Coordinates of C-alpha atoms and ligand atoms in Angstrom, one line a residue:
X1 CA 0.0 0.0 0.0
X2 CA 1.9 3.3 -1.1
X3 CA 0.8 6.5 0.8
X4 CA 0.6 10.1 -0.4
X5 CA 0.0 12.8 1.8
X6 CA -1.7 15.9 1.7
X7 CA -2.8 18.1 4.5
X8 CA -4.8 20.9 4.5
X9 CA -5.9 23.4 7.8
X10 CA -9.6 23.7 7.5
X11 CA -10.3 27.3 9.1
X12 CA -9.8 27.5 12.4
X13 CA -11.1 23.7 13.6
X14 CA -9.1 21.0 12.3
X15 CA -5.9 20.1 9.9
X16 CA -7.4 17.4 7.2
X17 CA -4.8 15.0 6.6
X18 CA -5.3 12.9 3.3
X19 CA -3.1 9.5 2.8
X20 CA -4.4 7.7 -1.0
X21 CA -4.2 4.2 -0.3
X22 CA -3.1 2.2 -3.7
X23 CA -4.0 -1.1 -2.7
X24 CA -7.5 -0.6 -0.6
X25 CA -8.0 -1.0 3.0
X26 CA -8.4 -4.4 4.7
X27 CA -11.4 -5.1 6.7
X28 CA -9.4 -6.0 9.9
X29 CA -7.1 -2.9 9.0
X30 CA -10.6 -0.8 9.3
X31 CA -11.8 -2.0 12.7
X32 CA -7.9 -2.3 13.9
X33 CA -8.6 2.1 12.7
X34 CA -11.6 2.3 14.0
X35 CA -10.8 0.7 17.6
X36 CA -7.4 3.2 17.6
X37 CA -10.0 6.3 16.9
X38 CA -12.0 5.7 20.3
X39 CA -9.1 6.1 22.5
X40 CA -8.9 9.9 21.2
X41 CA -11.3 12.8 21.8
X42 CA -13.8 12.8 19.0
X43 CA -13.0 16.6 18.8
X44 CA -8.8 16.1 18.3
X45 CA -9.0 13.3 16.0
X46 CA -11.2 11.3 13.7
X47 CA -11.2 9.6 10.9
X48 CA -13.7 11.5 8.2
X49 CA -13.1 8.8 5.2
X50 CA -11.8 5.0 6.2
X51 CA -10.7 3.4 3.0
X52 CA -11.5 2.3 0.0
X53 CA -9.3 4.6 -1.9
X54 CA -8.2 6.9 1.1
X55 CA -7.8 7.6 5.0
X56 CA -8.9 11.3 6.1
X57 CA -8.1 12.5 9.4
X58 CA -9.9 15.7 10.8
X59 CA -6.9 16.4 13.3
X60 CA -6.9 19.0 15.9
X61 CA -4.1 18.2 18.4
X62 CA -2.7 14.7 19.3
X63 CA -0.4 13.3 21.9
X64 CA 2.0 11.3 19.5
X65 CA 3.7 8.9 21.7
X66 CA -0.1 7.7 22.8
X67 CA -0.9 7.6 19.3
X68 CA 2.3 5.4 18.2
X69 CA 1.5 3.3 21.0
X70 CA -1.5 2.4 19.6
X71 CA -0.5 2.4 15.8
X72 CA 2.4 0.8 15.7
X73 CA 2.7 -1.5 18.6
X74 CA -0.5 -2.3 19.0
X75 CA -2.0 -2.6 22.6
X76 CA -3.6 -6.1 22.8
X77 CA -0.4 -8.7 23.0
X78 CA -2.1 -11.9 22.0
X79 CA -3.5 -10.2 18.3
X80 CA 0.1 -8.7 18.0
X81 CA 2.2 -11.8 18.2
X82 CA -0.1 -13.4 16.0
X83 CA -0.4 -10.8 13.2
X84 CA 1.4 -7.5 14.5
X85 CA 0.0 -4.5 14.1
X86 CA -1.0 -3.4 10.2
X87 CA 1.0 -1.4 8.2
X88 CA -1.5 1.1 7.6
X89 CA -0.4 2.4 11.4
X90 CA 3.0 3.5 10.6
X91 CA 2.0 5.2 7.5
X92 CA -0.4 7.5 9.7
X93 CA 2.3 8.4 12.0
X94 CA 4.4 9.1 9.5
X95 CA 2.1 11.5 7.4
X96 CA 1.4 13.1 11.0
X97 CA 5.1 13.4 11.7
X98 CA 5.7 15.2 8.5
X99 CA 3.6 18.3 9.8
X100 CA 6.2 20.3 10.4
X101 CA 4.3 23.3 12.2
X102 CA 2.3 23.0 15.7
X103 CA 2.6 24.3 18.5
X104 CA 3.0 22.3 22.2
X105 CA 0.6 21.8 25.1
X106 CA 1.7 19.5 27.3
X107 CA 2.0 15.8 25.8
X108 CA 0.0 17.1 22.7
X109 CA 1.1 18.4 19.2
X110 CA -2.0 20.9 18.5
X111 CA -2.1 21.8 14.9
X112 CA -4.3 24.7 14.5
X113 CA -4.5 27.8 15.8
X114 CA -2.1 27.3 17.9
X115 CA -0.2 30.5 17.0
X116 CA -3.4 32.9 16.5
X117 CA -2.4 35.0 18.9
X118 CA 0.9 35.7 17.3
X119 CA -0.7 36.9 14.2
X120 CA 0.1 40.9 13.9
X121 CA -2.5 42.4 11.8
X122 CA -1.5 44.7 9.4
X123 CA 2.6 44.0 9.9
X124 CA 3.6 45.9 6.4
X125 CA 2.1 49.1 7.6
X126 CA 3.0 49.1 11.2
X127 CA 7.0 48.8 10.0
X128 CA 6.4 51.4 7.3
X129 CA 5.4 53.4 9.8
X130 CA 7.7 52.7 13.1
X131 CA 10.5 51.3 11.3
X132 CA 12.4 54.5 11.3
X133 CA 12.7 54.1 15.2
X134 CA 11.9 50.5 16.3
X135 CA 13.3 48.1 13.3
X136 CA 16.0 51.1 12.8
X137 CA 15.3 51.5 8.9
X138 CA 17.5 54.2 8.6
X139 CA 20.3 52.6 9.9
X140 CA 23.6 53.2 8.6
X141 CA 25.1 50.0 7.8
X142 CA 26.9 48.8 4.3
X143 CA 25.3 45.7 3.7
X144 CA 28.1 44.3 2.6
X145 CA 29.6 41.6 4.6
X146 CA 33.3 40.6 4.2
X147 CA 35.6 37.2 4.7
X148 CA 36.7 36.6 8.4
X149 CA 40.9 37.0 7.9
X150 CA 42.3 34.0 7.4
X151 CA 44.8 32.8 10.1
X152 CA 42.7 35.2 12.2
X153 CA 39.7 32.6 12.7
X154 CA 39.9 29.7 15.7
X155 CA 42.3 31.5 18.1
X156 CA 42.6 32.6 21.7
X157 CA 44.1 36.4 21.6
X158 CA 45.5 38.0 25.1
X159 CA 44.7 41.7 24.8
X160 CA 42.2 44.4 25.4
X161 CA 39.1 43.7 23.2
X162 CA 39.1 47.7 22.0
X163 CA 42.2 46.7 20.7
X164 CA 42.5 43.7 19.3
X165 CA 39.3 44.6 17.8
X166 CA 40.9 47.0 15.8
X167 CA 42.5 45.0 13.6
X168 CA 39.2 43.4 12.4
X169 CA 37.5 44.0 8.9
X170 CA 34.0 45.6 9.1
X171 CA 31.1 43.3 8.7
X172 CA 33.0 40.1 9.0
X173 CA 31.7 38.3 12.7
X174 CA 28.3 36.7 12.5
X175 CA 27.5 36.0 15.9
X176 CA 28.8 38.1 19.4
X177 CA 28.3 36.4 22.4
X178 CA 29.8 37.7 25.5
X179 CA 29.6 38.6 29.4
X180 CA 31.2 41.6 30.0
X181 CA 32.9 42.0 32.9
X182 CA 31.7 43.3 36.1
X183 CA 35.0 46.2 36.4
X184 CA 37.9 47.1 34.0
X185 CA 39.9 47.7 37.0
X186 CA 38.4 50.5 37.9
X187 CA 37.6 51.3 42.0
X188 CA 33.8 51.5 42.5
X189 CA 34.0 50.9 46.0
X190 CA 35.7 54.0 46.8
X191 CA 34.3 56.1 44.5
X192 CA 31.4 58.4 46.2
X193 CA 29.6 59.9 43.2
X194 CA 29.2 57.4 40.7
X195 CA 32.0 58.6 38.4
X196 CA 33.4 55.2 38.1
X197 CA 30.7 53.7 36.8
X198 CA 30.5 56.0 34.3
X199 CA 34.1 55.5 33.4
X200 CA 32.6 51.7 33.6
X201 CA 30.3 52.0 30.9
X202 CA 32.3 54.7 28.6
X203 CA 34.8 51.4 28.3
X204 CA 32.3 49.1 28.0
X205 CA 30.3 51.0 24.7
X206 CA 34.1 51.3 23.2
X207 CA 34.2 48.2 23.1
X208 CA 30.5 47.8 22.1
X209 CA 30.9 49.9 19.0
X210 CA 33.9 48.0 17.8
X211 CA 31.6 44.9 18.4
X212 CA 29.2 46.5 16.2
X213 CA 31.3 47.6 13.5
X214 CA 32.9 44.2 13.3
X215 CA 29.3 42.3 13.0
X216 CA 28.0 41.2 10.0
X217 CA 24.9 42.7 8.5
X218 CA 21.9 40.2 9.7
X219 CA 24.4 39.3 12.2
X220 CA 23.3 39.2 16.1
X221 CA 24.8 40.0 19.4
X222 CA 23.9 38.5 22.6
X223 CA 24.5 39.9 25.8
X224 CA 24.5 38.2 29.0
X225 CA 24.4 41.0 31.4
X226 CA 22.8 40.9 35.0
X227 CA 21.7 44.7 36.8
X228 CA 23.9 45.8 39.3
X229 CA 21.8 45.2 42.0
X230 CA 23.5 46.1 45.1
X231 CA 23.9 49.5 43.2
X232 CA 21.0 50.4 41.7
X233 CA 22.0 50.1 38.3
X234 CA 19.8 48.5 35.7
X235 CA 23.0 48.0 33.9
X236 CA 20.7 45.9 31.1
X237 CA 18.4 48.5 30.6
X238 CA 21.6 50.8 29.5
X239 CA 22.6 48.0 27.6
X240 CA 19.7 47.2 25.5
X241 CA 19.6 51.7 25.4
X242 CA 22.9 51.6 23.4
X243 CA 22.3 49.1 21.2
X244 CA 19.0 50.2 20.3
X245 CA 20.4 53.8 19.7
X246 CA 23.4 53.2 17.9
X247 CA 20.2 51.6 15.2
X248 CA 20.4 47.7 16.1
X249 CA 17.4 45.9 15.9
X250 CA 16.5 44.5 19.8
X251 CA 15.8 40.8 19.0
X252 CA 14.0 40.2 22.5
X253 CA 15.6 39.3 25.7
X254 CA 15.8 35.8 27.5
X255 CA 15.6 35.3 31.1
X256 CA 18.0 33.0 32.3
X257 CA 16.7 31.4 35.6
X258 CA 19.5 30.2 37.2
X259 CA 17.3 29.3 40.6
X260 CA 19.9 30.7 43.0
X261 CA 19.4 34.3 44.6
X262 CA 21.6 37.3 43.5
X263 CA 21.3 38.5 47.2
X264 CA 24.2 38.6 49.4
X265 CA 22.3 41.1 52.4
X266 CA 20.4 38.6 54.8
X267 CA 17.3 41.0 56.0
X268 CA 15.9 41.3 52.8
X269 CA 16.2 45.0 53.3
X270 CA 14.0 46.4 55.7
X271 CA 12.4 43.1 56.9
X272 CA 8.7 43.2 57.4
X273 CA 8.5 46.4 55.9
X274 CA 7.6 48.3 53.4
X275 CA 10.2 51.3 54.1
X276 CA 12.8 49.7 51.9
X277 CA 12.6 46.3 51.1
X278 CA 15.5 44.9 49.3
X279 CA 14.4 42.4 45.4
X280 CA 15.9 39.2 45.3
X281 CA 16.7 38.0 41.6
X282 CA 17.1 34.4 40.9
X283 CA 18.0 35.6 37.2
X284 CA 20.0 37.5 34.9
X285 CA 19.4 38.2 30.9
X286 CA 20.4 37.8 27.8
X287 CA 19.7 40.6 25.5
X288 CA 20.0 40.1 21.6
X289 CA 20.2 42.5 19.0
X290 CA 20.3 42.1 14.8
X291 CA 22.5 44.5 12.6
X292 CA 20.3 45.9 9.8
X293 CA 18.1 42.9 9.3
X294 CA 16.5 40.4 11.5
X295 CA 17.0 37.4 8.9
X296 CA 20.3 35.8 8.9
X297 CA 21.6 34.9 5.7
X298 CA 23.3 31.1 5.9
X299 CA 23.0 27.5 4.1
X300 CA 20.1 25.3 4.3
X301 CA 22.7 22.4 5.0
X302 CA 24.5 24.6 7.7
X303 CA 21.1 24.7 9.7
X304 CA 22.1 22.3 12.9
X305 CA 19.2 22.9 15.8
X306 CA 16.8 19.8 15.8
X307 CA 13.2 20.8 16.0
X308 CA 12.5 19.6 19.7
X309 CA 15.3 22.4 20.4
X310 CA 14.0 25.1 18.7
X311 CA 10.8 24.9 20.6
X312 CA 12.5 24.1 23.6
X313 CA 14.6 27.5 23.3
X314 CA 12.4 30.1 21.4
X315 CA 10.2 30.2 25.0
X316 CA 12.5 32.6 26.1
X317 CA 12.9 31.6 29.8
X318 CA 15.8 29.4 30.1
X319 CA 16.5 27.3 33.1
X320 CA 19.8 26.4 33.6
X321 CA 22.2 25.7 36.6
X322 CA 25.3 28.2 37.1
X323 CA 28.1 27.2 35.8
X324 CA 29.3 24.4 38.7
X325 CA 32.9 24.3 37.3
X326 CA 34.4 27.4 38.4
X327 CA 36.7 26.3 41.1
X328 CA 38.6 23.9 37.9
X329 CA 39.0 26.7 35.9
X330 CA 39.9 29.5 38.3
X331 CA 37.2 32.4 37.2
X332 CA 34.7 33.4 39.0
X333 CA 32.5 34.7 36.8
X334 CA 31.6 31.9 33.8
X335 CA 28.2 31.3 32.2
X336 CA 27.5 27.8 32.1
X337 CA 28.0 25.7 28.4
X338 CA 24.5 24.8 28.0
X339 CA 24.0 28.6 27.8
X340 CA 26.5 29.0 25.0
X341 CA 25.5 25.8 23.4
X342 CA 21.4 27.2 22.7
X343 CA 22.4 30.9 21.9
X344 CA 25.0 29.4 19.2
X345 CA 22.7 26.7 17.5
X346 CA 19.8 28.8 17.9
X347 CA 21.3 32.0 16.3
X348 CA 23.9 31.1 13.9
X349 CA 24.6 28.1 11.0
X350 CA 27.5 25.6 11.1
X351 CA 30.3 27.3 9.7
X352 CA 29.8 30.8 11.2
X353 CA 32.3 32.8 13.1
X354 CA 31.2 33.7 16.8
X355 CA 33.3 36.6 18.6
X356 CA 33.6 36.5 22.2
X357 CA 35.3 40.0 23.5
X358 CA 35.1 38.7 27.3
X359 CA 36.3 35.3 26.6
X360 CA 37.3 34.4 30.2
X361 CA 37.4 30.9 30.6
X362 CA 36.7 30.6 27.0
X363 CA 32.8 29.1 27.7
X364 CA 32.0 30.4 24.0
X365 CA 34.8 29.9 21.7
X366 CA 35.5 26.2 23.5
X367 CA 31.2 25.7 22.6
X368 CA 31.5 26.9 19.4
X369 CA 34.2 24.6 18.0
X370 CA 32.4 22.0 19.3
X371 CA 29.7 23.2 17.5
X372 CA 31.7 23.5 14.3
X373 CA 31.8 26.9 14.0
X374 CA 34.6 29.6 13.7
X375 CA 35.8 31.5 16.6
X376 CA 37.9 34.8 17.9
X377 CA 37.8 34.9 22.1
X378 CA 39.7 37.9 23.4
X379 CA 40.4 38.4 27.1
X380 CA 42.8 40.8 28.6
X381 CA 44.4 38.5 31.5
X382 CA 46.7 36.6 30.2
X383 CA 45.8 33.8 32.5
X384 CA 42.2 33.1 31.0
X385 CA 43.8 33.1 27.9
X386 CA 45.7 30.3 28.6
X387 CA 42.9 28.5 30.5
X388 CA 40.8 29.2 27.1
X389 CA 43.2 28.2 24.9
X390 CA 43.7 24.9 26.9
X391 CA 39.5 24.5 27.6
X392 CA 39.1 25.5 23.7
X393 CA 41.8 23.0 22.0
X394 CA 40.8 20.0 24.8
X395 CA 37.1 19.4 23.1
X396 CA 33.9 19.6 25.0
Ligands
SAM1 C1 32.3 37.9 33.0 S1 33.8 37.4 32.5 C2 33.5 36.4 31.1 C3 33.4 34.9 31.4 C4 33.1 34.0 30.3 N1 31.8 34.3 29.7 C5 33.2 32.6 30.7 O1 32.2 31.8 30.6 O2 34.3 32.2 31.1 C6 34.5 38.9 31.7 C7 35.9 38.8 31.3 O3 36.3 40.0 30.7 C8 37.7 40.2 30.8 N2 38.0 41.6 30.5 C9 38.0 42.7 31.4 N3 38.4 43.8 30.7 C10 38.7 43.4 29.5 C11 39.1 44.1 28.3 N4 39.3 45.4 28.3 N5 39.3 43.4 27.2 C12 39.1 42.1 27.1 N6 38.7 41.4 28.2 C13 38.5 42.0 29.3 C14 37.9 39.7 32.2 O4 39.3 39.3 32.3 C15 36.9 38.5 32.4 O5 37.5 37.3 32.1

């Protein structure tokens, strides 16, 4: 029995999935179908045409693993060693498995409507009209990207990433993720009016606006930054402020729950009252900007994130233990792989080059060769360097 498929979404109540049957339908196959359909809500799935020359399935949402349970192994163990389940089975789950777009409630695939509320009416107009500010239109960007250097790509470089920056083409890096650093040597604690942290973020956007002039066009940045809590600086708020003014496009912003608390002060403040009472963060962020476009240019066959990832990281709250392997490599301040691992495969192809500025321990560039893809990391102490180059070279 050959199968083709068709499937069709029938307004707003079911997807009608069509597999032609070449060589008829079985009577045993029928009630075998027919037996399978009771297990299901009536309103999910059903079959609307049972043989001779096609199945038709009125499909709304299903929970897939149930309904290969029932398909393909059959649930009855005296009928199955005697016959097995019929083919028939597998060639509904497969026509099922080819629907490439639903969205996920629990154990179910639901197949329509599940993104309705995603739907922008009107999206041409409303980017004609606040695309100036808010998808930065009038950017000033050449669109024209350039080769990575060779003999510059896959290294570790010791410097400061203003630098070493420098020396980089324009439009050559696809992908920038770093941490920056929580001082550039600088003295907050003894400084009483704040200049430091000025000073703090004047180095910072220096190094920002090489990081920008070095990105591709379409390329992305991704900035894990946490507020500086204990002084009242929403230090990712000033982030996302230069980006966003210096005409990147802000991608969104994922919060990484890392289920410990930020706080070091014990009375939460003023306890048991409301005079000043001290937030607790069990979080920090990611924030993620585009150059000039939101699409990415890259290869079809350089495309590496499985489909049960991409849903899995497009929510953007991401739970994910703090990096537990600080002590080995003597800094204090890592982000954890898995981090690195999802913001590479979900925001750049095989073959790309990512740019870490604040290498550090070298999380990104070590995670992105295991990921097959180019890499620059740049760290000023010359001991991360060589903890990164070592981390890097070893292999995940
Ligand atoms: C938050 S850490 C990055 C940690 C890294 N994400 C990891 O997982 O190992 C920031 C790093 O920036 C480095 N750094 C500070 N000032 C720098 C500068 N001017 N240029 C380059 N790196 C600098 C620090 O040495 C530190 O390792």
């Amino acid at each position: 029995m050959a199968a083709k498929v068709r499937t069709e979404e029938k307004g707003a109540s079911y997807r009608e999935v069509i597999i032609s049957l070449e060589s008829g339908l079985g009577a045993d196959e029928r009630s075998f179908l027919l037996d399978v359909e009771k297990r299901f809500p009536r309103t999910d799935f059903s079959f609307a045409e049972l043989g001779p020359e096609r199945i038709v399935i009125n499909l709304r949402s299903v929970a897939l693993d149930d309904l290969k349970a029932c398909l393909e192994q059959g649930d009855e163990p005296e009928k199955e060693e005697a016959a097995g389940p019929p083919a028939v089975g597998s060639k509904i789950i497969r026509a099922i498995e080819n629907i490439r777009s639903y969205g996920i409630q629990g154990k179910k695939r639901v197949y329509v409507g599940y993104n309705a509320e995603r739907k922008v009416k009107g999206r041409k107009q409303k980017e004609a009209t606040t695309g100036k500010h808010f998808y930065a239109t009038d950017n000033p960007f050449s669109k024209q990207n350039n080769d990575f250097p060779v003999g510059k790509a896959d290294k570790g470089v010791c410097g400061d990433a203003q630098d070493v920056l420098r020396s980089l083409p324009d439009n050559c890096v696809d992908l920038i993720l770093t941490s920056p650093p929580y001082n550039f040597g600088l003295d907050y604690e003894s400084s009483t009016d704040g200049i430091e942290w000025q000073r703090y973020f004047e180095k910072l956007f220096a190094v920002f606006e090489e990081c920008i002039r070095v990105l591709k066009y379409g390329g992305r940045i991704v900035v894990n930054v946490q507020p500086l809590f204990s002084s009242y600086i929403p230090s990712h708020h000033f982030v996302s402020n230069f980006f966003t003014s210096h005409k990147l496009i802000w991608k969104g912003e994922i919060l990484w729950e890392k289920n410990n608390y930020n706080c070091k002060y014990t009375a939460w403040g003023s306890w048991k009252s409301p005079s000043n009472p001290y937030l607790k963060y069990t979080w920090e962020f990611l924030e993620i900007f585009a150059k000039g476009s939101l699409r990415k240019q890259g290869r079809r066959e350089d495309i590496d994130i499985t489909a049960e990832e991409f849903k899995k990281w497009v929510v953007a709250k991401w739970s994910i233990a703090p990096e537990k392997d600080m002590n080995k490599y003597e800094h204090p301040a890592m982000f954890p792989e898995e981090l690195a691992y999802r913001a590479i495969k979900l925001f750049s192809f095989e073959n790309d080059v990512v740019l870490d500025p604040f290498n550090g321990a070298g999380t990104s560039t070590a995670v992105a060769r295991h990921l097959g893809r180019r890499f620059l990391g740049i760290d000023i102490s010359k001991d991360y360097c060589d903890t990164a180059r070592r981390r890097t070279h070893a292999g995940l």
